[in-house]
PDB file of C-alpha atoms in Angstrom:
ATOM      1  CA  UNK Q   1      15.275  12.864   0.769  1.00 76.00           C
ATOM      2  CA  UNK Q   2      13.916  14.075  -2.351  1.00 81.00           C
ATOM      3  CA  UNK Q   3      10.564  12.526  -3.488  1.00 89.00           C
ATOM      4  CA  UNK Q   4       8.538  12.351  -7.016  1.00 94.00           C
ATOM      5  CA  UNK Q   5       5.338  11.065  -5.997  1.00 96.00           C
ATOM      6  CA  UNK Q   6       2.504   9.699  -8.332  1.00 97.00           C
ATOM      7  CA  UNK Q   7      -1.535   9.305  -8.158  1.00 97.00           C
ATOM      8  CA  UNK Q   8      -3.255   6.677  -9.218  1.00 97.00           C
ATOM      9  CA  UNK Q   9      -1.125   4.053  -9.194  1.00 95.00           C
ATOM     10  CA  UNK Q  10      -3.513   2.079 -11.540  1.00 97.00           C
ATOM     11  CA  UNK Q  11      -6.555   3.385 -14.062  1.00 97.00           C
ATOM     12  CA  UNK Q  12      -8.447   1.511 -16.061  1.00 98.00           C
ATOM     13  CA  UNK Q  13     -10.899   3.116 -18.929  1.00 98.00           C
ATOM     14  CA  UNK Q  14     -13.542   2.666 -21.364  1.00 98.00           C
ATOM     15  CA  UNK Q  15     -12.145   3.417 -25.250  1.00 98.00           C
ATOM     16  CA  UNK Q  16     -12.939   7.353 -25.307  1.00 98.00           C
ATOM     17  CA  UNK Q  17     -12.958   8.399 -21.545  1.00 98.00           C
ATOM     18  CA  UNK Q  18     -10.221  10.737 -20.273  1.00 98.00           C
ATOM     19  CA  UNK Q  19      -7.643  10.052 -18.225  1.00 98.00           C
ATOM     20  CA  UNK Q  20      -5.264  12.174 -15.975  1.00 98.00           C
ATOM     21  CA  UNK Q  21      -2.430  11.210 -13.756  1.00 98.00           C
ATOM     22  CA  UNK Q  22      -0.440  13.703 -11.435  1.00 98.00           C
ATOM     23  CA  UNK Q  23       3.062  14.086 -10.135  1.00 98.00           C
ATOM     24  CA  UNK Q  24       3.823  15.715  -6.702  1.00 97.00           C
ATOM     25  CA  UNK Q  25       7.387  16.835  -5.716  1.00 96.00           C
ATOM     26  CA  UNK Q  26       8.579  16.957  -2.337  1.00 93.00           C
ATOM     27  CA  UNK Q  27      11.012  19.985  -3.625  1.00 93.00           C
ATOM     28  CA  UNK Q  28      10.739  22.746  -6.482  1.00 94.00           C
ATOM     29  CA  UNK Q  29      11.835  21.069  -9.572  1.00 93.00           C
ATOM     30  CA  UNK Q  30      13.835  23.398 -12.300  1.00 91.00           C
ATOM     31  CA  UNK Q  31      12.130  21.120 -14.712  1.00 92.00           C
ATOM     32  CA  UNK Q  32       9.874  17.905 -15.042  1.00 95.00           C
ATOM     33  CA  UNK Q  33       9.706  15.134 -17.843  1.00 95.00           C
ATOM     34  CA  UNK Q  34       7.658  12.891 -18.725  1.00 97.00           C
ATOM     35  CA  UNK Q  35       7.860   9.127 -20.129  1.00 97.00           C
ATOM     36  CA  UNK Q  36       5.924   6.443 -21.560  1.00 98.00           C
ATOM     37  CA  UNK Q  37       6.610   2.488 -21.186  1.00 97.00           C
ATOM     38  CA  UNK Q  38       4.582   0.540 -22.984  1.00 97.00           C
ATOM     39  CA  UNK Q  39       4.166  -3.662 -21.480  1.00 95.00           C
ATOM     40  CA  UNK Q  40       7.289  -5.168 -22.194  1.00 93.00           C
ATOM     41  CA  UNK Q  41       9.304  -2.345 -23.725  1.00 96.00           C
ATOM     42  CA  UNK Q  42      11.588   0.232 -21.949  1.00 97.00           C
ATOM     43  CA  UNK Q  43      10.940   4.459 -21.276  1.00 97.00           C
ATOM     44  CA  UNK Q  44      10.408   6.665 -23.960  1.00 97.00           C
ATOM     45  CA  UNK Q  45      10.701  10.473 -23.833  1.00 95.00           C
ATOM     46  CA  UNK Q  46       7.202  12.382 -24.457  1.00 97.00           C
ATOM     47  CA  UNK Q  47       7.623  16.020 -23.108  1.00 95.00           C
ATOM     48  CA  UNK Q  48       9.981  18.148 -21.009  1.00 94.00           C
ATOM     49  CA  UNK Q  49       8.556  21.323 -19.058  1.00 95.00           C
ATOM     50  CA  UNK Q  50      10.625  24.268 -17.632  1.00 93.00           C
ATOM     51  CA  UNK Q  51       8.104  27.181 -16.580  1.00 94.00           C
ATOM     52  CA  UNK Q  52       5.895  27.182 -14.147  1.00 96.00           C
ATOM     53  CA  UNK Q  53       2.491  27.296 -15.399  1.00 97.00           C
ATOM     54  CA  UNK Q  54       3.943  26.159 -19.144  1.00 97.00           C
ATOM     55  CA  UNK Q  55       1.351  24.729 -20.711  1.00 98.00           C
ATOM     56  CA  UNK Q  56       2.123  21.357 -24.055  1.00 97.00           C
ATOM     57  CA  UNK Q  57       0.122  19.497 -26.079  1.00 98.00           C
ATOM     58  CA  UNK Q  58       1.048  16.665 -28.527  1.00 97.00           C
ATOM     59  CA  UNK Q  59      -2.221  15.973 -29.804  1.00 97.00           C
ATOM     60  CA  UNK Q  60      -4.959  14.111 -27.455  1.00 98.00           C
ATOM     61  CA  UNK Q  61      -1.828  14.237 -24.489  1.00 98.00           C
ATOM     62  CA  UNK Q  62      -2.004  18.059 -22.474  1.00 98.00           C
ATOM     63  CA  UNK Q  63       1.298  18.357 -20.253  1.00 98.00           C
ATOM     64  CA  UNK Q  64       1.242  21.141 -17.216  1.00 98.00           C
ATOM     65  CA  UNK Q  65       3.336  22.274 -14.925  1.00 98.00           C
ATOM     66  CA  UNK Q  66       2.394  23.886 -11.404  1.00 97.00           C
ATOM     67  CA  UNK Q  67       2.878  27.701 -10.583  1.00 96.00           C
ATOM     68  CA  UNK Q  68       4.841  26.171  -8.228  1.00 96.00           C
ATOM     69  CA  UNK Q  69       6.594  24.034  -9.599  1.00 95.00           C
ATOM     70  CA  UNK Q  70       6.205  21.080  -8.105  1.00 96.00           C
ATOM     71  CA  UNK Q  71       3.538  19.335  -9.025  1.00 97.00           C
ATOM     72  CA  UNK Q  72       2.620  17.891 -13.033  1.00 98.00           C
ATOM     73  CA  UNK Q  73      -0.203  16.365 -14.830  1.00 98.00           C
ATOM     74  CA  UNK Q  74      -0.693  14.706 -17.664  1.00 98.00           C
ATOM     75  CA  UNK Q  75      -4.159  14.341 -19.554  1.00 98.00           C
ATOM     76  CA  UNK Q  76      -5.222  12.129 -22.029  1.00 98.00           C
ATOM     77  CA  UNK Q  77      -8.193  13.103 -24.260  1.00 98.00           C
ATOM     78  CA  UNK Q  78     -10.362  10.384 -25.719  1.00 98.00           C
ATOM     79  CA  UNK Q  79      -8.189   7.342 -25.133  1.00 98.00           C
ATOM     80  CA  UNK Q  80      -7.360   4.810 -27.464  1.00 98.00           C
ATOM     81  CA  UNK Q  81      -5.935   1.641 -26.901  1.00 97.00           C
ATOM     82  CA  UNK Q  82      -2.981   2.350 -28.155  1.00 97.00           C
ATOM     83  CA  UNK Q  83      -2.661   4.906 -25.248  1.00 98.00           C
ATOM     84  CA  UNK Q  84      -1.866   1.604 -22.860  1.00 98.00           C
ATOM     85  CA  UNK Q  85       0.871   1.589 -20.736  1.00 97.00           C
ATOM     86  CA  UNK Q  86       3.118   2.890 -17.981  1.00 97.00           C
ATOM     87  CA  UNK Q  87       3.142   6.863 -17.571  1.00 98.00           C
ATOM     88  CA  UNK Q  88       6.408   8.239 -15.350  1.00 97.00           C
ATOM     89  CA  UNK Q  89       7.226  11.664 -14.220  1.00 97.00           C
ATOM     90  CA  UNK Q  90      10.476  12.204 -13.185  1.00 95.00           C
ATOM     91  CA  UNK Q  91      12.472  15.827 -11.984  1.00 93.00           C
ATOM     92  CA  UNK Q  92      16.256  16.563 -11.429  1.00 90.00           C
ATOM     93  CA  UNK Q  93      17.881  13.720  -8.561  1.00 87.00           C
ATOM     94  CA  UNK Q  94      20.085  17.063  -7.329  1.00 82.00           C
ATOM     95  CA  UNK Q  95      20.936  20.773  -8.223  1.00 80.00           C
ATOM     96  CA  UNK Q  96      23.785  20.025 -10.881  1.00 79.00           C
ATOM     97  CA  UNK Q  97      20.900  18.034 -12.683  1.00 78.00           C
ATOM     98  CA  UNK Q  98      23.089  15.188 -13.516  1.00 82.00           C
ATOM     99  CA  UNK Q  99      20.544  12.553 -12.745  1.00 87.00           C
ATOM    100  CA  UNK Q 100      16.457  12.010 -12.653  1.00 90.00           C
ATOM    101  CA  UNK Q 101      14.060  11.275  -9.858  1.00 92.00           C
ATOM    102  CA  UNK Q 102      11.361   8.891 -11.068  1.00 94.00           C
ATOM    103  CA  UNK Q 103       8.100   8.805  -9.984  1.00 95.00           C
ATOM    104  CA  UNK Q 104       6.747   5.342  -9.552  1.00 95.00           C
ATOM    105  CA  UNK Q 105       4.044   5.740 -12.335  1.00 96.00           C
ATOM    106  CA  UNK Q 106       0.782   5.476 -13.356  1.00 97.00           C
ATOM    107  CA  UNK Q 107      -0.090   2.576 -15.384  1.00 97.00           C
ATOM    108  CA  UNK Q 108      -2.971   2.889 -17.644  1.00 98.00           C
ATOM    109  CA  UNK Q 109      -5.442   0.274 -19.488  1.00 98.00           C
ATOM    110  CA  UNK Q 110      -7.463   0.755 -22.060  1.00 97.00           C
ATOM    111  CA  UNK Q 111     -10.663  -1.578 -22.496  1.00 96.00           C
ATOM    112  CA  UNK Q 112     -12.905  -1.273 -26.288  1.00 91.00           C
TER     113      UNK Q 112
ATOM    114  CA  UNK R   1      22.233   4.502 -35.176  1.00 77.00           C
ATOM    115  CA  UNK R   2      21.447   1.763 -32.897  1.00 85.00           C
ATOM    116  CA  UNK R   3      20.755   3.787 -30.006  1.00 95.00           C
ATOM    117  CA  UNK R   4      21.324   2.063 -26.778  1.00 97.00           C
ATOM    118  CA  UNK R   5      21.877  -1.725 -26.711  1.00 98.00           C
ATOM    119  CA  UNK R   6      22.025  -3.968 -24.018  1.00 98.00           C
ATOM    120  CA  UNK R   7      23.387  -7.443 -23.450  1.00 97.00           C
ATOM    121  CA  UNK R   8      21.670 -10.141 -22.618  1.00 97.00           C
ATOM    122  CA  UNK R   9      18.386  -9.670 -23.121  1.00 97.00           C
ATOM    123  CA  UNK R  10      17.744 -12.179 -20.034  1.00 97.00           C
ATOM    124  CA  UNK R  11      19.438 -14.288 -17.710  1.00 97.00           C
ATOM    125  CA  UNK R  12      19.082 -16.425 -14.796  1.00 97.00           C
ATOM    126  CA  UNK R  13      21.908 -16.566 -12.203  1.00 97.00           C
ATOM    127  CA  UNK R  14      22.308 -18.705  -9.373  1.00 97.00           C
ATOM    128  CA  UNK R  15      23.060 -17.073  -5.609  1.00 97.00           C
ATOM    129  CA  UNK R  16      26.648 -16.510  -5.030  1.00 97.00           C
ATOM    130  CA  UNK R  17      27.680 -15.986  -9.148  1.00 97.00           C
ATOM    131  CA  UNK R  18      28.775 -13.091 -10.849  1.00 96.00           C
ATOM    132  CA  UNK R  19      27.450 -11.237 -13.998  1.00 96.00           C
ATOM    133  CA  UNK R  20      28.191  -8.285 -16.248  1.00 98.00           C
ATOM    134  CA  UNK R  21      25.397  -6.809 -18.026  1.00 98.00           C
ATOM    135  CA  UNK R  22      26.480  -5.191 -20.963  1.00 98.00           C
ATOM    136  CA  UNK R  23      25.738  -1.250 -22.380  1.00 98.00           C
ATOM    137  CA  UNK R  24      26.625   0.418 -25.275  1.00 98.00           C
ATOM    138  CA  UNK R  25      25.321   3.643 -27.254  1.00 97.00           C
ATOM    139  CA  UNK R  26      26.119   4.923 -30.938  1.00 96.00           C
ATOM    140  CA  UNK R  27      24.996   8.797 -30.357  1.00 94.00           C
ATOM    141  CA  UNK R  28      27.917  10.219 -28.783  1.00 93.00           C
ATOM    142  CA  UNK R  29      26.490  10.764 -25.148  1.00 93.00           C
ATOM    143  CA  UNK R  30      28.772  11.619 -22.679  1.00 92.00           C
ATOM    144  CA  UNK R  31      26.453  10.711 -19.665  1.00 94.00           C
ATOM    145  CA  UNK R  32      25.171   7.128 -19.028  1.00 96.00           C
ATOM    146  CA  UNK R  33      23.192   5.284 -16.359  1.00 96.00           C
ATOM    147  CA  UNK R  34      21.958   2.358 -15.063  1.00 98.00           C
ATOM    148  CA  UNK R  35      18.519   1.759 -13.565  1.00 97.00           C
ATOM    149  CA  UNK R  36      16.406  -1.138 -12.219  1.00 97.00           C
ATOM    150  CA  UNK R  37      12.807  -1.618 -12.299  1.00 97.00           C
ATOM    151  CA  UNK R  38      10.529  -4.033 -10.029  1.00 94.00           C
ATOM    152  CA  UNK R  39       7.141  -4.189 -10.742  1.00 84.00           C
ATOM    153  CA  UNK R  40       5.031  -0.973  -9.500  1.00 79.00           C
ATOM    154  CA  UNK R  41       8.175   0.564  -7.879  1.00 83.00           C
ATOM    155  CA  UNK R  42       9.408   2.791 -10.703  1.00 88.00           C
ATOM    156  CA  UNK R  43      13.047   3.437 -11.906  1.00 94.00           C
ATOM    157  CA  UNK R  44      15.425   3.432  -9.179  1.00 94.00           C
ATOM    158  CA  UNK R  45      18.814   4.849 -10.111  1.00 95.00           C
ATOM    159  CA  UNK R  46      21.627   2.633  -9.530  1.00 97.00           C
ATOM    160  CA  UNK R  47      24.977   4.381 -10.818  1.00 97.00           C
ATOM    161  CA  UNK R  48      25.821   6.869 -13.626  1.00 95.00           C
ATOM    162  CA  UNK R  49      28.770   8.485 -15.186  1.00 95.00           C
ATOM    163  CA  UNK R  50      28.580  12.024 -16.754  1.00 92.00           C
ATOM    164  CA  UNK R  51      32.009  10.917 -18.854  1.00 93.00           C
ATOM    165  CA  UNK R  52      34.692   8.099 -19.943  1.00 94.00           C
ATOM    166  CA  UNK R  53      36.474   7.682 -16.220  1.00 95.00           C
ATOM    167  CA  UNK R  54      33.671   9.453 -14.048  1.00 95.00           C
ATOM    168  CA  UNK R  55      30.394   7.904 -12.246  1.00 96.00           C
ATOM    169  CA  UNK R  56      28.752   8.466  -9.426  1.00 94.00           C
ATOM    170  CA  UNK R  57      26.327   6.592  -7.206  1.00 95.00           C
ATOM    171  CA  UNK R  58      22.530   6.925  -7.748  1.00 93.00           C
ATOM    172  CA  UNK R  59      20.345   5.537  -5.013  1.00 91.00           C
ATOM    173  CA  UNK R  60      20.866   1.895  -4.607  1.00 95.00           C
ATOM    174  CA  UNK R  61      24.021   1.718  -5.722  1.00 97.00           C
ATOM    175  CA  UNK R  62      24.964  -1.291  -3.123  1.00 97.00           C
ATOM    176  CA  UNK R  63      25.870  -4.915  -4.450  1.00 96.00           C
ATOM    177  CA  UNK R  64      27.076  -3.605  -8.270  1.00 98.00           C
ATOM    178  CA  UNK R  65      30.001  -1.968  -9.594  1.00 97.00           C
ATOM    179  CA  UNK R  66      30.332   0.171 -12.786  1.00 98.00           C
ATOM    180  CA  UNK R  67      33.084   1.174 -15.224  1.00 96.00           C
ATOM    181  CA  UNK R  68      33.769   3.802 -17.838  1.00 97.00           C
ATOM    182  CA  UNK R  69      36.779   3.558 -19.780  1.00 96.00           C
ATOM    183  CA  UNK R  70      34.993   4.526 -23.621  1.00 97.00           C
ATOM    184  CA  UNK R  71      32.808   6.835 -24.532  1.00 96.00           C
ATOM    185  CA  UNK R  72      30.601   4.157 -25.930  1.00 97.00           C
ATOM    186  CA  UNK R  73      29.922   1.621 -23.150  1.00 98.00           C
ATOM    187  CA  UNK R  74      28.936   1.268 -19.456  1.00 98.00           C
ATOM    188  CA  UNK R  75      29.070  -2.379 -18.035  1.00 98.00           C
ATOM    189  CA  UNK R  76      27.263  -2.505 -14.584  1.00 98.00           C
ATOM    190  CA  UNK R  77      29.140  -5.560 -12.736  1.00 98.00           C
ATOM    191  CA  UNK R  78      27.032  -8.009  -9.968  1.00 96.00           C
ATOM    192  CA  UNK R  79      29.496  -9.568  -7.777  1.00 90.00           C
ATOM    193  CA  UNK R  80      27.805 -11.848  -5.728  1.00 95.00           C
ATOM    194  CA  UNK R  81      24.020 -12.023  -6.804  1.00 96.00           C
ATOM    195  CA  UNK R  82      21.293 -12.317  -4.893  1.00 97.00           C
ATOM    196  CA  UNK R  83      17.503 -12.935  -4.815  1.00 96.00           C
ATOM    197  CA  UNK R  84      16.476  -9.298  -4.117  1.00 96.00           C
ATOM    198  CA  UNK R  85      18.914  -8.462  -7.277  1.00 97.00           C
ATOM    199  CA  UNK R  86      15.829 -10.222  -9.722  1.00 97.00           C
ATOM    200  CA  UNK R  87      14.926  -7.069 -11.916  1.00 97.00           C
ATOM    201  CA  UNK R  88      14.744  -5.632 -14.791  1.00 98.00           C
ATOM    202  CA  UNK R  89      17.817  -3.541 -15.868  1.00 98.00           C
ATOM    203  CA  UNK R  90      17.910  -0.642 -18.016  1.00 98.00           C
ATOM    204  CA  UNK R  91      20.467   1.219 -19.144  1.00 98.00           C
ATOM    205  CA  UNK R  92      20.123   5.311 -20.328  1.00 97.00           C
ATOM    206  CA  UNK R  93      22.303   7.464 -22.578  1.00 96.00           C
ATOM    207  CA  UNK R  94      21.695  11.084 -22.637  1.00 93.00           C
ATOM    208  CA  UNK R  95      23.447  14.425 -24.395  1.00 88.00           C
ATOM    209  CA  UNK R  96      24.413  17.070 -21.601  1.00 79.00           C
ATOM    210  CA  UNK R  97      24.362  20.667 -23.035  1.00 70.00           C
ATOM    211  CA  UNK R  98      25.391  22.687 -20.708  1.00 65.00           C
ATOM    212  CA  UNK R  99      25.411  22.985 -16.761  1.00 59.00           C
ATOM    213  CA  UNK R 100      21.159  24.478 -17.152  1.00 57.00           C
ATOM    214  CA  UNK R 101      20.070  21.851 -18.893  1.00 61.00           C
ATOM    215  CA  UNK R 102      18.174  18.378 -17.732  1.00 64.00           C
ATOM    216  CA  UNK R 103      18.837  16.076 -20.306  1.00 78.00           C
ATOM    217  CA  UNK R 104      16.410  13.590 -22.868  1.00 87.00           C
ATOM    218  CA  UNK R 105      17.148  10.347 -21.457  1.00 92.00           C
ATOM    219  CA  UNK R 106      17.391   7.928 -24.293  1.00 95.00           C
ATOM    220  CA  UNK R 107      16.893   3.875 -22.914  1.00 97.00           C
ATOM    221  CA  UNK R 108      17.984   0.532 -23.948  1.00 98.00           C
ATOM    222  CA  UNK R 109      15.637  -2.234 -24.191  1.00 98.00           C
ATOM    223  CA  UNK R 110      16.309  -3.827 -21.088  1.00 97.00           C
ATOM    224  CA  UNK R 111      17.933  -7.132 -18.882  1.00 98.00           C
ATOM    225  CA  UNK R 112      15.542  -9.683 -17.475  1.00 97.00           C
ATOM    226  CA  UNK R 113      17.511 -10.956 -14.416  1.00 97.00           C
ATOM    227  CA  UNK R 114      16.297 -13.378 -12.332  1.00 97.00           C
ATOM    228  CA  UNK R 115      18.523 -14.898  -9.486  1.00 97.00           C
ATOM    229  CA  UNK R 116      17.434 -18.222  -8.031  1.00 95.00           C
TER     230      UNK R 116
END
């Protein structure tokens, strides 16, 4: 079956490093999303992407999508701790797009 | 609006007993879901309806039930818990605009359950 697939699993950084996770689909994706959960609090929307190659920023956070289409990253620029938490990717669960596909995530710590 | 709220915020069940956690939303949203979480395994998709009187089965749908009748709420029902039921819950709204779009999914806070 379908599969959203995420790398790392776990980073840890200095205040001010970078950070990236990525998100691999086993199919071409129509679109991806992205989420944040911070410890002890549920998903929050960041960022949805529909063209391949598209291209968002919301400040220090750069979204892409894959020529492809199925693959995503997400790059943090000089982290802050406030930047700590769970990062999830998730695509379209079938072609109607009535559901999402999670990725398991990438959960990120921050150290000052 | 309140969002998405969810009922009880935790709860600990014994094997065998039953449970309703409780969903609601305040924005209209015609499709709803319910997910579970263990730690490092993601969201897994456990039912969702796309309208009052329609849902579907995500992918673990087995050992809980799920209603529609309002527009408003989405009780997911556990019938006869057990241990590999201990999870956090979460429950998603979301505003379908047409048959091309993938929709925001908007989240409640969440249902500690642990069954003992």
């Amino acid at each position: 079956g379908q599969q959203v697939m995420q790398i790392p699993q776990y980073q840890h950084v200095q205040e001010g490093e970078d950070f990236t996770t990525y998100c691999n689909s086993s199919t071409t994706l129509s679109n991806i999303q992205w989420y944040k959960q911070r410890p002890g609090g549920h998903p929050v929307f960041l960022i949805q992407l529909v063209k391949s190659g598209e291209v968002k920023k919301q400040k220090r956070l750069t979204f892409q999508f894959g020529e492809a289409k199925k693959n995503s990253s997400l790059h943090i620029t000089a982290t802050q701790t406030t930047d700590v938490g769970t990062y999830f990717c998730a695509g379209p669960a079938n072609q109607a797009g009535t559901a999402l596909i999670f990725g398991k995530g990438t959960t990120l710590s921050v150290s000052s | 609006n309140a969002g998405v709220t969810q009922t009880p915020k935790f709860r600990i069940l014994k094997i065998g007993q039953s449970m309703t956690l409780q969903c609601a939303q305040d924005m209209n949203h015609n499709y709803m879901y319910w997910y579970r979480q263990d730690p490092g395994m993601g969201l897994k998709l456990i039912y969702y309806s796309v309208g009052a009187g329609i849902t579907d089965k995500g992918e673990v749908p087995n050992g809980y039930n799920v209603s529609r009748s309002t527009t408003e709420d989405f009780p997911l029902r556990l019938e006869l818990a057990a241990p590999s039921q201990t999870s956090v819950y979460f429950c998603a709204s979301s505003y379908r605009h047409s048959s091309l779009s993938t929709d925001t999914q908007y989240f409640g806070p969440g249902t500690r359950l642990t069954v003992l």
